[in-house]
Coordinates of C-alpha atoms in Angstrom, one line a residue:
M1 CA -72.6 -49.8 116.4
F2 CA -71.4 -53.4 116.0
I3 CA -74.0 -55.6 114.3
K4 CA -74.0 -59.4 114.0
K5 CA -76.6 -60.9 111.6
Q6 CA -76.4 -64.6 110.8
D7 CA -72.9 -65.1 109.2
F8 CA -72.2 -61.4 108.9
S9 CA -70.5 -59.1 111.4
Y10 CA -69.9 -55.4 110.8
I11 CA -69.8 -51.9 112.2
K12 CA -72.3 -49.4 110.9
E13 CA -72.5 -45.7 111.7
G14 CA -74.4 -42.8 110.0
T15 CA -76.9 -42.5 107.2
G16 CA -76.5 -41.4 103.6
H17 CA -74.3 -42.6 100.8
P18 CA -72.7 -45.9 101.9
L19 CA -68.9 -46.2 102.3
I20 CA -67.8 -49.9 102.6
L21 CA -64.4 -50.1 104.3
L22 CA -62.4 -53.3 103.5
H23 CA -59.3 -54.0 105.6
G24 CA -56.1 -55.9 104.5
L25 CA -55.0 -59.4 105.2
M26 CA -53.3 -58.6 108.5
G27 CA -55.4 -55.6 109.2
G28 CA -58.6 -55.1 111.2
L29 CA -61.5 -52.8 111.8
S30 CA -59.5 -50.3 113.8
N31 CA -57.4 -49.5 110.8
F32 CA -60.3 -47.2 109.7
N33 CA -60.9 -45.4 113.0
A34 CA -60.3 -42.0 111.4
L35 CA -62.8 -42.6 108.7
L36 CA -65.4 -44.0 111.1
E37 CA -65.0 -41.0 113.3
F38 CA -65.3 -38.4 110.5
F39 CA -67.6 -39.5 107.7
P40 CA -70.8 -40.4 109.5
K41 CA -70.9 -36.7 110.7
K42 CA -70.6 -35.6 107.0
G43 CA -73.7 -37.4 105.7
Y44 CA -72.3 -40.8 104.9
K45 CA -73.1 -44.3 106.1
V46 CA -69.9 -46.1 107.1
I47 CA -69.9 -49.9 107.1
I48 CA -66.8 -51.9 108.1
P49 CA -67.3 -55.7 107.6
V50 CA -65.3 -58.3 109.5
L51 CA -63.7 -60.4 106.8
P52 CA -64.2 -64.1 107.8
I53 CA -60.5 -64.9 107.0
Y54 CA -60.3 -67.6 109.7
K55 CA -63.8 -69.0 109.5
M56 CA -63.9 -70.3 105.9
P57 CA -63.3 -73.9 105.1
L58 CA -59.7 -74.4 104.0
L59 CA -60.6 -75.2 100.4
L60 CA -62.6 -72.0 100.2
T61 CA -60.0 -69.8 101.8
N62 CA -59.2 -67.5 99.0
I63 CA -59.8 -64.0 97.8
F64 CA -62.7 -65.0 95.6
S65 CA -64.6 -66.4 98.6
L66 CA -64.0 -63.2 100.5
S67 CA -65.3 -61.1 97.5
K68 CA -68.4 -63.3 97.4
Y69 CA -68.9 -62.8 101.1
I70 CA -68.9 -59.0 100.7
I71 CA -71.3 -59.3 97.7
Q72 CA -73.7 -61.4 99.8
L73 CA -73.4 -58.9 102.7
L74 CA -74.3 -55.9 100.4
I75 CA -77.3 -57.8 99.1
K76 CA -78.4 -58.9 102.6
I77 CA -78.4 -55.4 104.0
R78 CA -79.8 -53.9 100.7
I79 CA -76.9 -51.7 99.9
Q80 CA -76.7 -50.5 96.3
K81 CA -74.2 -48.4 94.4
A82 CA -71.7 -48.1 97.3
T83 CA -68.3 -46.6 97.4
L84 CA -65.9 -49.4 98.2
I85 CA -62.7 -48.3 100.1
G86 CA -60.1 -51.0 100.3
N87 CA -56.6 -51.2 101.7
S88 CA -54.2 -53.9 100.5
L89 CA -56.2 -57.1 100.2
G90 CA -59.3 -55.1 100.7
G91 CA -58.6 -53.1 97.6
H92 CA -58.2 -56.3 95.6
I93 CA -61.6 -57.5 96.9
A94 CA -63.2 -54.2 95.9
L95 CA -61.8 -54.6 92.3
I96 CA -63.1 -58.1 92.0
I97 CA -66.6 -56.9 93.2
A98 CA -66.5 -54.1 90.7
K99 CA -65.7 -56.6 87.9
K100 CA -68.3 -59.1 88.9
R101 CA -71.1 -57.0 90.2
N102 CA -70.7 -53.4 89.0
D103 CA -74.4 -52.8 89.8
L104 CA -73.4 -52.8 93.5
V105 CA -70.5 -50.4 93.0
H106 CA -70.8 -46.6 92.6
S107 CA -67.1 -45.8 93.0
L108 CA -63.8 -47.2 94.4
V109 CA -61.0 -46.0 96.7
L110 CA -57.8 -48.0 96.6
T111 CA -54.9 -47.6 98.9
G112 CA -51.9 -49.9 98.9
S113 CA -54.1 -52.3 96.9
S114 CA -53.0 -55.7 95.7
G115 CA -54.2 -57.0 92.4
L116 CA -51.1 -56.2 90.3
F117 CA -48.0 -56.7 92.4
E118 CA -47.3 -56.9 96.1
K119 CA -44.5 -58.2 98.3
S120 CA -45.5 -60.8 100.9
F121 CA -44.1 -63.1 103.5
G122 CA -43.6 -65.6 100.7
E123 CA -44.3 -69.3 100.8
A124 CA -44.1 -69.5 104.6
F125 CA -43.5 -67.4 107.7
P126 CA -39.8 -67.7 108.3
K127 CA -38.7 -67.3 111.9
R128 CA -42.4 -67.0 112.9
E129 CA -41.5 -67.8 116.5
N130 CA -39.0 -65.0 116.7
Y131 CA -40.8 -62.0 118.1
E132 CA -38.1 -59.5 117.1
Y133 CA -38.3 -60.8 113.5
I134 CA -42.1 -60.3 113.4
K135 CA -41.7 -56.9 115.0
K136 CA -39.2 -55.9 112.4
K137 CA -41.5 -57.1 109.5
S138 CA -44.5 -55.3 111.0
Q139 CA -42.5 -52.1 111.3
E140 CA -41.4 -52.3 107.7
V141 CA -45.0 -51.9 106.6
F142 CA -44.9 -48.3 107.8
Y143 CA -42.7 -45.3 107.0
D144 CA -42.7 -44.5 110.7
P145 CA -42.0 -47.8 112.6
K146 CA -43.6 -46.4 115.7
I147 CA -47.0 -46.9 114.1
A148 CA -46.4 -50.6 114.7
T149 CA -47.4 -50.5 118.3
K150 CA -46.7 -53.4 120.7
E151 CA -50.4 -54.3 120.5
L152 CA -50.3 -54.5 116.7
V153 CA -47.0 -56.6 116.8
D154 CA -48.5 -58.9 119.4
E155 CA -51.6 -59.4 117.2
V156 CA -49.5 -60.3 114.2
F157 CA -47.2 -62.5 116.2
N158 CA -50.2 -64.4 117.6
I159 CA -51.8 -64.9 114.2
V160 CA -48.7 -66.3 112.5
N161 CA -48.0 -68.6 115.4
D162 CA -51.5 -70.0 115.3
K163 CA -51.1 -72.9 112.9
K164 CA -54.6 -72.8 111.5
K165 CA -54.7 -69.0 111.1
G166 CA -51.2 -69.0 109.6
I167 CA -52.1 -71.6 107.0
K168 CA -55.3 -69.6 106.0
I169 CA -53.3 -66.4 105.8
L170 CA -50.9 -68.1 103.3
Y171 CA -53.8 -69.6 101.3
I172 CA -55.4 -66.1 100.8
A173 CA -52.1 -64.4 100.1
K174 CA -51.2 -67.0 97.4
S175 CA -54.7 -66.7 95.8
A176 CA -54.3 -62.9 95.7
M177 CA -50.9 -63.1 94.2
K178 CA -52.1 -65.5 91.5
D179 CA -55.0 -63.2 90.6
N180 CA -53.3 -60.5 88.5
M181 CA -56.1 -58.1 87.3
S182 CA -54.1 -56.1 84.8
K183 CA -56.2 -57.4 81.9
D184 CA -59.5 -56.7 83.7
L185 CA -59.0 -53.1 84.9
S186 CA -60.0 -51.5 81.6
I187 CA -63.6 -52.7 82.0
I188 CA -64.1 -51.0 85.4
Q189 CA -65.8 -47.7 84.5
Q190 CA -66.5 -46.4 87.9
P191 CA -64.7 -43.3 89.3
I192 CA -61.6 -44.5 91.3
C193 CA -59.5 -42.6 93.8
L194 CA -56.0 -44.0 94.4
I195 CA -54.4 -42.8 97.6
W196 CA -50.8 -44.1 98.0
G197 CA -47.9 -43.8 100.3
K198 CA -44.8 -42.6 98.5
Q199 CA -42.7 -45.0 100.5
D200 CA -45.0 -48.0 100.4
P201 CA -42.7 -51.0 100.6
V202 CA -45.4 -53.6 99.9
T203 CA -47.1 -52.2 96.8
P204 CA -44.5 -49.6 95.7
P205 CA -45.3 -46.4 93.9
I206 CA -44.9 -48.0 90.5
V207 CA -47.9 -50.2 91.4
A208 CA -50.0 -47.1 92.0
Q209 CA -48.8 -45.6 88.7
E210 CA -49.8 -48.8 86.9
F211 CA -53.2 -48.9 88.4
H212 CA -53.6 -45.2 87.4
R213 CA -52.6 -46.1 83.8
L214 CA -54.9 -49.1 83.5
L215 CA -58.0 -47.8 85.3
P216 CA -59.9 -45.5 82.9
H217 CA -61.4 -43.1 85.4
S218 CA -58.8 -43.0 88.2
E219 CA -57.2 -40.1 90.0
L220 CA -53.9 -40.6 91.9
Y221 CA -53.0 -38.9 95.1
W222 CA -49.7 -39.3 97.0
I223 CA -49.0 -39.0 100.7
D224 CA -45.3 -38.4 101.5
K225 CA -43.4 -40.1 104.4
C226 CA -46.0 -42.8 104.3
G227 CA -46.0 -46.6 103.9
H228 CA -48.5 -49.3 103.1
V229 CA -51.4 -48.2 105.3
P230 CA -52.0 -44.4 104.7
M231 CA -55.2 -44.2 106.7
M232 CA -53.4 -45.3 109.8
E233 CA -50.1 -43.4 109.3
H234 CA -51.5 -40.1 108.1
P235 CA -55.3 -40.3 109.0
K236 CA -55.9 -36.5 108.7
I237 CA -54.3 -36.2 105.3
F238 CA -56.1 -39.3 104.1
V239 CA -59.5 -38.1 105.3
T240 CA -58.9 -34.7 103.7
I241 CA -58.1 -36.2 100.3
L242 CA -61.0 -38.6 100.4
E243 CA -63.6 -36.0 101.5
K244 CA -62.5 -33.7 98.7
W245 CA -62.6 -36.4 96.1
L246 CA -66.0 -37.7 97.3
S247 CA -67.4 -34.2 97.2
K248 CA -66.9 -34.2 93.4
L249 CA -69.0 -37.3 92.8
D250 CA -72.7 -37.4 91.9
F251 CA -74.7 -39.4 94.3
N252 CA -78.1 -38.3 93.0
Y253 CA -78.9 -41.5 91.1
E254 CA -81.3 -43.5 93.1
K255 CA -82.7 -44.0 96.6
F256 CA -80.4 -45.8 99.1
F257 CA -81.8 -48.4 101.5
C258 CA -81.1 -49.6 105.0

């Protein structure tokens, strides 16, 4: 069910312990289709917010504003102690929320998360008008280039060639790269599941290992023949790992709302 309340837009399905799914900078709600299909049937409430990447004023276009937006959403819809599941930029947002409002966070799942190191387009989008170049860069995100469908490539191509959207993408990417969280991770005491593609070219395996070292209560799971977006490239494996990990957690701590 797609819901639009004031400044917030999100998908919500199911009842039970809340799973908040946070997509990456160039990602979208459909990245989490496998989780949306599976977990509401297993007694979880799944919420996928639309990140307002292109709606924020330019001066407020940064990762901290996005984190504040998700905090405000959780408060608005009366969600407490949620499991935040973030890919790429979404993982970084989840970490910032856990640092600033740990009362809202029960646990975290990070996959290909930024926050320590990630490769990006850089200072600009070179050859942005070259469709084949954008296609190649989109395919490089995945181990299997076929995952980058024409629809996905078209969407990325249209974004980077829209001047206003392209600038906002760069602003957020720069703010994320500047916000290195290595000194903050030790204070995050929630259970954390790291699910990483062994061939992730954006946040390579060494990044996952560093997250695992710095986060006190983390578990690291690998998916082979997998790039930066495991829940798209290997959805069944991803869901299996996540369900098993969630089943070990204790959710009997308070009543959930909404």
